[in-house]
Coordinates of C-alpha atoms in Angstrom, one line a residue:
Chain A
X1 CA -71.0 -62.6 -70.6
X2 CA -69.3 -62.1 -67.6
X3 CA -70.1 -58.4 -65.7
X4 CA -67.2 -56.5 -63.7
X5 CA -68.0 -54.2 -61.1
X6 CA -66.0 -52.0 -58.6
X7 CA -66.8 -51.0 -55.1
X8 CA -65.5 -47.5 -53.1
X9 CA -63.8 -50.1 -50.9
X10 CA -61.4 -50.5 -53.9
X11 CA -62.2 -54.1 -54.9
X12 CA -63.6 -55.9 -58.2
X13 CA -66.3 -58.2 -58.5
X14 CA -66.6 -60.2 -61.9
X15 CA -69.9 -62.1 -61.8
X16 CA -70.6 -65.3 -63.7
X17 CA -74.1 -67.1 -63.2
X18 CA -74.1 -66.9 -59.4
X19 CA -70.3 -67.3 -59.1
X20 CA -68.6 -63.9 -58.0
X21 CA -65.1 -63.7 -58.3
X22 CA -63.6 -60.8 -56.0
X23 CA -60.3 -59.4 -55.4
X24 CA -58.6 -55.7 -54.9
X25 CA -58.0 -52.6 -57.6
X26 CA -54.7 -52.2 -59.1
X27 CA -55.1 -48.5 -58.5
X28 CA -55.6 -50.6 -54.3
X29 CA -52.3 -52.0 -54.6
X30 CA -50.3 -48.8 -56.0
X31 CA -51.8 -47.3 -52.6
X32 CA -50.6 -50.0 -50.4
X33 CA -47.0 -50.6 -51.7
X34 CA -45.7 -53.9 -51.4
X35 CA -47.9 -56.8 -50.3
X36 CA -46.2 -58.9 -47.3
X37 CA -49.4 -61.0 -45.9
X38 CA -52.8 -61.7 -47.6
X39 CA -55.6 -63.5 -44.9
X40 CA -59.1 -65.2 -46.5
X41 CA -62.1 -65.6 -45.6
X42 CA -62.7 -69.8 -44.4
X43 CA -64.4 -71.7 -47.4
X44 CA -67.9 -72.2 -46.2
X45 CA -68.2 -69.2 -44.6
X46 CA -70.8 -66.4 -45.2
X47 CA -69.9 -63.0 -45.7
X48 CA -72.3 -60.0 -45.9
X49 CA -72.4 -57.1 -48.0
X50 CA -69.9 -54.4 -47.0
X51 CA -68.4 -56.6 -43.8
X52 CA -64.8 -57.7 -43.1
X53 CA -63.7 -60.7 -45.8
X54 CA -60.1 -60.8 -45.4
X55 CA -57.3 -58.2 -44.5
X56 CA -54.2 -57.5 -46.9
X57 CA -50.5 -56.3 -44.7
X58 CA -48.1 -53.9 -46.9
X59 CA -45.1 -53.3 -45.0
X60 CA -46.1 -50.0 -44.1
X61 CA -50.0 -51.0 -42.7
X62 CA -52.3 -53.5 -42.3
X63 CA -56.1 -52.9 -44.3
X64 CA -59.1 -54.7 -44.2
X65 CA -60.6 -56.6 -47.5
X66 CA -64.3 -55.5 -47.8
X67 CA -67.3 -58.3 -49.7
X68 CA -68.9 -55.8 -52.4
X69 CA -72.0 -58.6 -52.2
X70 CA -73.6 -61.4 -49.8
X71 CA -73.0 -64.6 -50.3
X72 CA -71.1 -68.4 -49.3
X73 CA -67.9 -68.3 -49.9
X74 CA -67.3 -71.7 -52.4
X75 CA -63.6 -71.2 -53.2
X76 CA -60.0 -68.9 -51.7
X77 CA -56.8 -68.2 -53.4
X78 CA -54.0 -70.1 -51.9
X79 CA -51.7 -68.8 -54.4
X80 CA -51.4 -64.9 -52.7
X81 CA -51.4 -66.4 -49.2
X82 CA -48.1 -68.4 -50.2
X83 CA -47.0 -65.6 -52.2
X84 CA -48.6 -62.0 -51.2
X85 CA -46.5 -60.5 -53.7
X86 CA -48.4 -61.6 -56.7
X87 CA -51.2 -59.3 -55.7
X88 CA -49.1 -56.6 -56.5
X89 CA -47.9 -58.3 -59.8
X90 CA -51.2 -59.4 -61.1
X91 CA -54.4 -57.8 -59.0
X92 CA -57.3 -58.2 -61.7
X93 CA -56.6 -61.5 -62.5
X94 CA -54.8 -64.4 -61.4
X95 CA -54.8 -62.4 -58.0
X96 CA -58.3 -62.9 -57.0
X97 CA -58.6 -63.0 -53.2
X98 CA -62.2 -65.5 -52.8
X99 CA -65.2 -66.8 -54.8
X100 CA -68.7 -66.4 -53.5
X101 CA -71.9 -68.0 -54.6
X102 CA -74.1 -64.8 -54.6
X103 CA -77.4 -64.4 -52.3
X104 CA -79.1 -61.4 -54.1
X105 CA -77.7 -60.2 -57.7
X106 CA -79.3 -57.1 -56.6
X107 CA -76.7 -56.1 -54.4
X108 CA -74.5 -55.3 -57.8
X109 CA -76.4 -52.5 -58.8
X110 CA -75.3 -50.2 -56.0
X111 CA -71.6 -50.5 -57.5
X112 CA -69.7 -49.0 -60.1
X113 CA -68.6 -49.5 -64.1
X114 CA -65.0 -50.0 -64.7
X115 CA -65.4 -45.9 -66.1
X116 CA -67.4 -44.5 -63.0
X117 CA -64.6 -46.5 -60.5
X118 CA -61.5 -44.8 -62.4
X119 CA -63.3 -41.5 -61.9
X120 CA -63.8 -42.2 -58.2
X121 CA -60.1 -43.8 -57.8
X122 CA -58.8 -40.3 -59.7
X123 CA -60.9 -38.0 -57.6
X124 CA -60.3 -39.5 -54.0
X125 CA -56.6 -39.8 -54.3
X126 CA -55.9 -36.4 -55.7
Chain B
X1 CA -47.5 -24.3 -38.2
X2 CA -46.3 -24.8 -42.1
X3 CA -44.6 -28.1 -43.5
X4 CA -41.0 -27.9 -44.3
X5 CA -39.1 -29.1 -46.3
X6 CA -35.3 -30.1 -46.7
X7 CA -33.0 -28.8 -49.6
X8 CA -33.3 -32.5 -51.5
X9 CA -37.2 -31.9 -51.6
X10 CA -37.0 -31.1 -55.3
X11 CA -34.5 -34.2 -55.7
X12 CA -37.3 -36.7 -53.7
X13 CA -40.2 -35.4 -56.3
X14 CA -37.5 -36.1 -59.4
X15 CA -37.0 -39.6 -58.7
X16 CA -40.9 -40.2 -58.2
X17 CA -41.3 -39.7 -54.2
X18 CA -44.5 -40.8 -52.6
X19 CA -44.5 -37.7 -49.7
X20 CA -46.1 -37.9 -46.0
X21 CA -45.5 -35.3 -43.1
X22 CA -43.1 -36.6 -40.9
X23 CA -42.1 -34.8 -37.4
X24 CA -43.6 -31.4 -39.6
X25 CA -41.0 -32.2 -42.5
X26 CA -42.5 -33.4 -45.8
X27 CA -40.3 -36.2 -46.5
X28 CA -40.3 -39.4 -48.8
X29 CA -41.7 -42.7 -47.6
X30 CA -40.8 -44.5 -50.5
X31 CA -39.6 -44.1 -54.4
X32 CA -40.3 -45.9 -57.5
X33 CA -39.2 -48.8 -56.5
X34 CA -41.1 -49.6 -53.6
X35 CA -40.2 -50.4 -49.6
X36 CA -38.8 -54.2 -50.7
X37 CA -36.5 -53.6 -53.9
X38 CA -35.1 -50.5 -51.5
X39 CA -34.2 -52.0 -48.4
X40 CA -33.0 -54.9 -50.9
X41 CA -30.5 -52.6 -52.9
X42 CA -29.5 -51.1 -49.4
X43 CA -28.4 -54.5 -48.1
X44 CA -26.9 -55.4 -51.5
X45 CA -25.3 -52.4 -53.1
X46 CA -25.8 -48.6 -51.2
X47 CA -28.9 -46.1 -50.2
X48 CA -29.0 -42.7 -50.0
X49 CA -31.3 -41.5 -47.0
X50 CA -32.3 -37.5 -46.4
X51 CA -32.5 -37.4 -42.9
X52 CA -32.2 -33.6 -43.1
X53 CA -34.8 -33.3 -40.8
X54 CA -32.8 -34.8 -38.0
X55 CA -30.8 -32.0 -35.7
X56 CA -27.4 -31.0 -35.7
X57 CA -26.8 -29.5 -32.6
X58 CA -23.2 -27.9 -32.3
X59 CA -21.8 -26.5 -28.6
X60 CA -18.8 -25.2 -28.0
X61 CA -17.7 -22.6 -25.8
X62 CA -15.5 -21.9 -22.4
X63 CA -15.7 -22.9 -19.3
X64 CA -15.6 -27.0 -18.9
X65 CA -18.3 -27.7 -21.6
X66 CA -17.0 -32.0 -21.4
X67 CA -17.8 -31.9 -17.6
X68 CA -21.1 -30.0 -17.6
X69 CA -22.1 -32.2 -20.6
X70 CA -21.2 -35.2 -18.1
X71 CA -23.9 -34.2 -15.9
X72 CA -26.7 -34.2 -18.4
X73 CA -25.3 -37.6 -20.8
X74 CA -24.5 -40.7 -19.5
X75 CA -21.7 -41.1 -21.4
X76 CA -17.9 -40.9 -20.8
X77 CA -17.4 -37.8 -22.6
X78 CA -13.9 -37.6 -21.0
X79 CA -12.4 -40.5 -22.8
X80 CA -14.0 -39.4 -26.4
X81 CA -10.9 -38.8 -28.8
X82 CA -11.5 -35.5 -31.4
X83 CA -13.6 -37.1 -33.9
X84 CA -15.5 -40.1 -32.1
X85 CA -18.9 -40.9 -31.8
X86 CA -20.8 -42.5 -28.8
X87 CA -24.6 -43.7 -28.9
X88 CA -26.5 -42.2 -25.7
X89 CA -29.3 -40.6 -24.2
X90 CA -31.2 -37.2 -23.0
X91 CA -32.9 -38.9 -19.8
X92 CA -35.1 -37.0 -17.9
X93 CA -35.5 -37.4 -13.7
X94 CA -37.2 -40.8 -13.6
X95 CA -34.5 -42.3 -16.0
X96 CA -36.8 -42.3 -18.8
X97 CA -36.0 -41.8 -22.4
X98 CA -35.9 -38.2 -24.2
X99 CA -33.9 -39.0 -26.9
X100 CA -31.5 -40.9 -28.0
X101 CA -28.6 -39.4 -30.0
X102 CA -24.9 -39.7 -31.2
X103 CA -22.3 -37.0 -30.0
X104 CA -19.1 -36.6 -31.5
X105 CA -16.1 -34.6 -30.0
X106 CA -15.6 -31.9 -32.5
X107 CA -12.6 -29.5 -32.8
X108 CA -14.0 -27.1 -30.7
X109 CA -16.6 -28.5 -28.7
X110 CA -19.5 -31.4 -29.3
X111 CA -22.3 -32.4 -32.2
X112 CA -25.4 -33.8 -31.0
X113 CA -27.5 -35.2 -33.6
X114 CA -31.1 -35.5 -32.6
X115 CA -34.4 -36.8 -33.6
X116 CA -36.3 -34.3 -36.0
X117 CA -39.2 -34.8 -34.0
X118 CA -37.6 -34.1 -30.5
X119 CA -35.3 -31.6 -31.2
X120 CA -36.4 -28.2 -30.9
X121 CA -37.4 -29.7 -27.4
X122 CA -34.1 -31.1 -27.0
X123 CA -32.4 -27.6 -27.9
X124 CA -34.2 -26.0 -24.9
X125 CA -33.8 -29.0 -22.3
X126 CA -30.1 -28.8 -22.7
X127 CA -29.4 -24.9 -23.3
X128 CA -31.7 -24.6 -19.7
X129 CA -29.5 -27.5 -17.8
X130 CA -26.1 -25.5 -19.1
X131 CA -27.1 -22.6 -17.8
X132 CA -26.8 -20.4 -20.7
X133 CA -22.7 -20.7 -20.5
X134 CA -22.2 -22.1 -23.9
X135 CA -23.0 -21.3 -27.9
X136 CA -25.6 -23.9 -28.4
X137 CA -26.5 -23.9 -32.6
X138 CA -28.9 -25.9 -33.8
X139 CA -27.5 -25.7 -37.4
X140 CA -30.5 -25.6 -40.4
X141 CA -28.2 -24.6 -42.7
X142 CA -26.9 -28.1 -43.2
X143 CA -28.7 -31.5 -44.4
X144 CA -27.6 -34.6 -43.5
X145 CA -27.0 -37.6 -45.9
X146 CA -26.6 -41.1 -45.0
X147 CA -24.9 -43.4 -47.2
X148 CA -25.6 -47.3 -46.3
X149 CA -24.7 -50.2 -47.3
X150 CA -22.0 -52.7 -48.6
X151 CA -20.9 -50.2 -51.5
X152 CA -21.0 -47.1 -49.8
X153 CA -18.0 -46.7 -49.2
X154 CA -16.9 -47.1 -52.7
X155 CA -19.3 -44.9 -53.6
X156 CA -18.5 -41.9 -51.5
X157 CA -14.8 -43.0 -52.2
X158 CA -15.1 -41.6 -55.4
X159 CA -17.0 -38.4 -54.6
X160 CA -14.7 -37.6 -51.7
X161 CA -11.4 -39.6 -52.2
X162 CA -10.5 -40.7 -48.5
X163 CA -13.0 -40.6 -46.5
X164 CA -13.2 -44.5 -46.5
X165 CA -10.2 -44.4 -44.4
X166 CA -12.6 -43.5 -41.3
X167 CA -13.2 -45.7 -39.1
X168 CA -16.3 -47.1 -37.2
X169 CA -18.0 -44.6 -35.4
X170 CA -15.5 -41.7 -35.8
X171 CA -16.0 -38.6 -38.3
X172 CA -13.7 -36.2 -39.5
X173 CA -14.0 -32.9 -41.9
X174 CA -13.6 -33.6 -45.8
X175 CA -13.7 -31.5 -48.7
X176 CA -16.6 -31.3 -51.4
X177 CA -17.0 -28.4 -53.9
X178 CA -14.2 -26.5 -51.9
X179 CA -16.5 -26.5 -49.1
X180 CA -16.1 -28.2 -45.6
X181 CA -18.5 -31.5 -45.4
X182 CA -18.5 -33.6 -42.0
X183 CA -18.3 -37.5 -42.2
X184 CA -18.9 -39.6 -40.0
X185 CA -18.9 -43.7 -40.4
X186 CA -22.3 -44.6 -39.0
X187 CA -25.8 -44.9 -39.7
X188 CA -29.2 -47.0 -38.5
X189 CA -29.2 -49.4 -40.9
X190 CA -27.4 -52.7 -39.6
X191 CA -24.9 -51.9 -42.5
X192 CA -21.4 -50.4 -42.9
X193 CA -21.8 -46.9 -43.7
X194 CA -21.8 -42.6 -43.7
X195 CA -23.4 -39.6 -42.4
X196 CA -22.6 -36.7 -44.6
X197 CA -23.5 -33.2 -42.8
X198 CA -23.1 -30.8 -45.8
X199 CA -24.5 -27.5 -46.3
X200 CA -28.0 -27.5 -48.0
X201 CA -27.3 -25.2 -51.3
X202 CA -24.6 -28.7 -51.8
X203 CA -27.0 -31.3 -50.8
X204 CA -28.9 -32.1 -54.0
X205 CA -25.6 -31.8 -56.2
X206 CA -23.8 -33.7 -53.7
X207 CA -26.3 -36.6 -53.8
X208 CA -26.6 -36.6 -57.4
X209 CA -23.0 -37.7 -57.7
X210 CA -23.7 -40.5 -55.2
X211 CA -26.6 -41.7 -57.9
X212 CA -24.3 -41.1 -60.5
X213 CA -21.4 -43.8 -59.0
X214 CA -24.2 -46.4 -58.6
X215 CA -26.8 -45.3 -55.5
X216 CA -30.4 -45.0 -55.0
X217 CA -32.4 -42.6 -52.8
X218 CA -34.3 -44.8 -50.3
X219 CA -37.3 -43.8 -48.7
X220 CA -38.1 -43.4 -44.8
X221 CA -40.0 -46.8 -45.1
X222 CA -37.6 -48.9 -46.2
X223 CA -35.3 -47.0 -43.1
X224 CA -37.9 -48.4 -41.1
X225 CA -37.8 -51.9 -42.5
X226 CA -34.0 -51.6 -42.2
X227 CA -33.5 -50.6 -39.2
X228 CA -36.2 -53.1 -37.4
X229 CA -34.2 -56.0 -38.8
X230 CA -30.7 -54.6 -37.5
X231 CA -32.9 -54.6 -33.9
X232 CA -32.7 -50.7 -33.3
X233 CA -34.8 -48.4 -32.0
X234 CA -37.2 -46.0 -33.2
X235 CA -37.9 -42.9 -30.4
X236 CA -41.5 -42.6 -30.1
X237 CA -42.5 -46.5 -31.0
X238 CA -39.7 -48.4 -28.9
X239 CA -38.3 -45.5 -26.4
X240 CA -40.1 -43.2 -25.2
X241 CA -40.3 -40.6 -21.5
X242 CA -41.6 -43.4 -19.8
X243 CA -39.0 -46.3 -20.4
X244 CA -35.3 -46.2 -19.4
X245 CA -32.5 -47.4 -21.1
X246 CA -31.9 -50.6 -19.0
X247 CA -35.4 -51.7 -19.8
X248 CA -34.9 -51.1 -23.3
X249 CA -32.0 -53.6 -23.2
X250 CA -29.5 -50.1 -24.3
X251 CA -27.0 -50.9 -20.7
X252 CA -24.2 -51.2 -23.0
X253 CA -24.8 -47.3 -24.0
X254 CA -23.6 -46.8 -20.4
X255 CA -20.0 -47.2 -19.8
X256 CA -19.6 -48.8 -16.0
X257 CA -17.4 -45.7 -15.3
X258 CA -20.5 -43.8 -15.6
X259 CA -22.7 -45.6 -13.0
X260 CA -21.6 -44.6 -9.7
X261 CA -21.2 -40.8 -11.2
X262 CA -24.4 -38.0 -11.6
X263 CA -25.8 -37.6 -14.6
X264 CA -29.6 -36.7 -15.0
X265 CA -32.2 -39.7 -14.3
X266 CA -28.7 -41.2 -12.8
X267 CA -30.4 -42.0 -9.5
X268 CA -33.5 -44.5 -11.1
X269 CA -30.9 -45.9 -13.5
X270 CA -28.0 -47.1 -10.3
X271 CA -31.2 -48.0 -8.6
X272 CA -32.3 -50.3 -12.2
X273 CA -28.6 -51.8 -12.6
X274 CA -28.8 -53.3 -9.0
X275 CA -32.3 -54.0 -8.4
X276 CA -32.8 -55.3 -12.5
X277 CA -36.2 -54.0 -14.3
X278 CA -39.4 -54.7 -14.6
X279 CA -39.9 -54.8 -18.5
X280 CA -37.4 -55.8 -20.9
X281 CA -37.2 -55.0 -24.6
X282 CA -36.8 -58.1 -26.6
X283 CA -36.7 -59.4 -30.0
X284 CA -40.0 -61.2 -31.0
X285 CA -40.7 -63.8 -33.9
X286 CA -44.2 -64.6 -35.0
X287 CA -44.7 -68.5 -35.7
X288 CA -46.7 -67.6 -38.7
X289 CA -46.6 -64.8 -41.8
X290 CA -48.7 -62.4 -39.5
X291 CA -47.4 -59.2 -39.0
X292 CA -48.0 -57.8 -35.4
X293 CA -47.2 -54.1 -35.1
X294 CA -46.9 -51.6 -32.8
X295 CA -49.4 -51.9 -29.6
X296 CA -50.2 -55.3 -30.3
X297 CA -50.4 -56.8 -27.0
X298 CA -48.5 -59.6 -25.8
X299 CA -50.0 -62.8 -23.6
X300 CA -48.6 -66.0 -21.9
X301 CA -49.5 -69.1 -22.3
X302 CA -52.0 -69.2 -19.3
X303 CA -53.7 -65.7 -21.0
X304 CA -52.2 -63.2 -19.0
X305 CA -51.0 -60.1 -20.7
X306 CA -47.1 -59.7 -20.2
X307 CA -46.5 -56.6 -22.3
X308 CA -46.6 -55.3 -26.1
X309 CA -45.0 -54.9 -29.4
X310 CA -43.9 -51.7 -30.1
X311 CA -42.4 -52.2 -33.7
X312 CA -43.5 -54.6 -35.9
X313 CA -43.3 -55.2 -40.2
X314 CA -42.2 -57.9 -42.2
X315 CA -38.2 -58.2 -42.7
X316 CA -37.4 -58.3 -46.5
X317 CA -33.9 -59.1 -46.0
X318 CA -35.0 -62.1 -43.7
X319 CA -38.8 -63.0 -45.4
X320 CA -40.2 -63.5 -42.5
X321 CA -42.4 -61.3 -39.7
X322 CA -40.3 -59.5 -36.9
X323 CA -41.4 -57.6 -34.1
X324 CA -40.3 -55.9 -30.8
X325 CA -41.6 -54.9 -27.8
X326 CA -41.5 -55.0 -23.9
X327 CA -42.6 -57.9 -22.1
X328 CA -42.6 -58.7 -18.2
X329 CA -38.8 -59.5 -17.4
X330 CA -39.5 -62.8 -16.6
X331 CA -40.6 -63.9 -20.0
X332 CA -37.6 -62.1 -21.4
X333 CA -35.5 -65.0 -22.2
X334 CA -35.0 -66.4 -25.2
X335 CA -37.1 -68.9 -26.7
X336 CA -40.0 -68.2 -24.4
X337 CA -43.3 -69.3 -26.3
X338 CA -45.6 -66.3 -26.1
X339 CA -48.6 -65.0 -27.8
X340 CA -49.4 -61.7 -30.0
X341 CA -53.0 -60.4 -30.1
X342 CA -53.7 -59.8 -33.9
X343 CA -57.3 -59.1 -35.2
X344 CA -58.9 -60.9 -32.0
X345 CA -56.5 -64.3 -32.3
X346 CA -53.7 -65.4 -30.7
X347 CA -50.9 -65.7 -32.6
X348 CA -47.6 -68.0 -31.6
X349 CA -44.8 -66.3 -31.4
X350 CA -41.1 -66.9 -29.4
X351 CA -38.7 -64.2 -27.5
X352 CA -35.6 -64.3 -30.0
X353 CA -32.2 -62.3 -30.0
X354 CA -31.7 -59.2 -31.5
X355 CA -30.8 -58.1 -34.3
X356 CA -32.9 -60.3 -37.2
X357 CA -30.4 -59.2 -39.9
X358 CA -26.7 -59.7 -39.0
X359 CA -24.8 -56.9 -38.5
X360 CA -22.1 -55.8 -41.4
X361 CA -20.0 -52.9 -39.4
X362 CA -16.9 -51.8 -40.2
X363 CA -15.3 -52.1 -36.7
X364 CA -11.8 -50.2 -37.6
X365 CA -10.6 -51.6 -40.3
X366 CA -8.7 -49.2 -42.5
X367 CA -8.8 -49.8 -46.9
X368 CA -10.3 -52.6 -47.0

């Protein structure tokens, strides 16, 4: 069974076997407004826990996409660079931003439940 | 100092306003909707804008208000019928920007309408260089409502029957609720349309007729969006004290009979018109779907910096990135290959004309 996790950075992490699957909150795109440009991290790459792993444009501002884990990234979403839109459409699913094979499972434990992430979305934007 | 707030504020939280502070008002940045599907209806149908926070400054008064006006705008006040509007600036000694506003020849006197976050300034700048001579009211008793976009006039049509009979850039005095509105055809939008300067216990009623006959309220970010493709400036990003009006490619807000006569910042801008500028504004198109925004910095091709953007978003009505900004005047020219600084890279872009969006003015046709 696959494990979904959510970081204060406002992005998901769904984790099966090694392969993480990441991408932004809804609650992330109702803040931004509409999505105009989506930029990925380069297959191959390797990003580290908490840095800079891509940076999404609304037409109001420009914000940075955070990696909740470390890891290689093994596969990007073409789909939402062609069409930036469809992050706003469909965030927590087909509008996944990169794939990573994970370095240390650990680093999921420091994130939060799907319950503990809509407290935290709730809280901060009030 | 507190927030304010204009008389539609109730209106803006009704139809699902997200609110930011905006030169001290609290004022929408977008609706429902979002920034895309409302500078969309605005291009296709009509948007209704609060920009209530914006001054109305009336002066009127003896003496020879036109000619003492002449010395502070550089615009030919002389020649303005009753009723018409000219684009111009507030310059101050070294010819740089301000403000930039739109007076109209009233009955009695002039309007000035300001930017909300320059006007209190504004108020004092000008009542100081007239010497005291003249009622000078900066009116908060009225809102302001612009109506843009191919059905606006349609649309105001039928909440005040002939006022579509105005023409571009002139205003006159209607009547809504048996009370005096003031229209003027204009707006910032790159489309046909109104400003409405009605009195704030009218404004929400008022606009909730124009939503009735088929408008929307549109937020200040689509304005934004809306405005950047129509290539027009925004006071603070793309003018600003230091820049003059030649550099920031506005010569045609100054008639030639102006130029050899005394206006403030008159001298540097004679001195400009001969001897050409430095920096230009331009119109800039990024190669790719980056967006370079304001402050951005601007390279040749040999890595030299040759300026920066100072408005940049993506254009919904054109899909694409556009920016502007000032670059060295000799890499003004269109189709010059240049280079934005985004996130540490060095993005293509090329010099392009202005606007992005065509422009869709009514230049005087009448009942059309």
């Amino acid at each position: 069974m696959s494990e979904v996790k959510y970081s204060k950075e406002h992005e998901w992490i769904k984790l099966d076997g090694e392969e993480a699957t990441i991408g932004i909150t809804k609650h992330a795109t109702e803040m931004l407004g509409d999505i105009v440009f989506a930029e990925l991290p380069e297959k191959g790459s390797n990003v580290d826990k908490d840095g800079t792993a891509g940076v999404v444009e609304s037409t109001k501002a420009a914000s940075d996409v955070y990696t909740p884990v470390s890891g290689e990234v093994i596969d990007t979403n073409q789909m939402i660079v062609d069409d930036p839109s469809k992050i706003n459409e469909d965030p927590e699913e087909s509008a996944w931003f990169f794939k990573l094979k994970i370095k240390d499972k650990s680093e999921m434990g420091s994130l939060m439940s799907k319950e503990e992430y809509e407290k935290f979305a709730k809280e901060t934007s009030a | 100092m507190s927030i304010k707030k204009t008389s539609l504020n109730n209106l803006h939280i009704k139809y699902g306003a997200k609110l930011v502070e905006f030169a001290g008002y609290q004022m929408p940045i977008q609706y429902k909707d979002g920034i895309i599907q409302e500078h969309k209806y605005t291009r296709s149908h009509s948007g209704i804008f609060d920009v209530s926070h914006m001054g109305q400054l009336f002066i009127s008064g003896g003496g020879d208000l036109t000619n003492d006006l002449e010395k502070i705008f550089p615009a030919d006040l002389k020649k303005l019928k009753t009723n018409q509007s000219k684009y111009s600036f507030l310059m101050n000694n070294k010819g740089g920007i301000q403000d930039d506003l739109i007076i109209t020849k009233t009955s009695d006197g002039f309007l000035i309408i300001l930017n909300a976050a320059c006007k209190y300034n504004d108020y004092e700048v000008i009542k100081s260089k007239l010497d005291n001579q003249y009622k000078l009211n900066l009116d908060e008793s009225l809102s302001l409502i612009a109506l843009q976009g191919p059905e606006a006039k349609n649309v105001l049509n039928k909440v005040i029957p002939g006022c579509d009979s105005l023409k571009y850039m002139n205003g006159n005095n209607h009547v809504y609720k048996n009370e005096k509105v003031y229209i003027t055809r204009s707006g910032y939008t790159g489309e046909d349309g109104f400003e409405i300067s009605i009195k704030n216990s009218d404004a929400e009623t008022f606009v909730e007729n124009l939503i009735e006959n088929g408008s929307k309220l549109i937020g200040l970010g689509a304005r934004d969006t809306l405005r950047m493709e129509a290539g027009l400036c925004l006071y603070g990003n793309d003018l600003d004290n230091d820049t003059s009006p030649i550099e920031a490619n506005l010569k045609w807000a100054i008639p030639k009979s102006r130029i050899e006569t005394e206006f403030v910042g008159s001298e540097v801008l004679k001195n400009q018109f001969q001897s050409g500028v430095k920096k230009l504004r331009v119109g800039i198109k990024p190669d790719s779907k980056v967006i370079a925004r304001g402050n951005t910095k601007i390279y040749n091709d040999k890595n030299q910096e040759i300026g920066k953007v100072t408005s940049g978003t993506f254009g919904p009505s054109v899909e694409h990135p556009i920016a502007m900004g000032y670059v060295d005047n000799s890499y003004s020219t269109v189709n010059t290959k240049i280079f934005l600084e985004v996130r540490g890279r060095k993005i293509p872009a090329n010099i392009c004309n202005l606007p992005f969006y065509k422009k869709n003015y009514v230049k005087g046709e009448i009942n059309v």
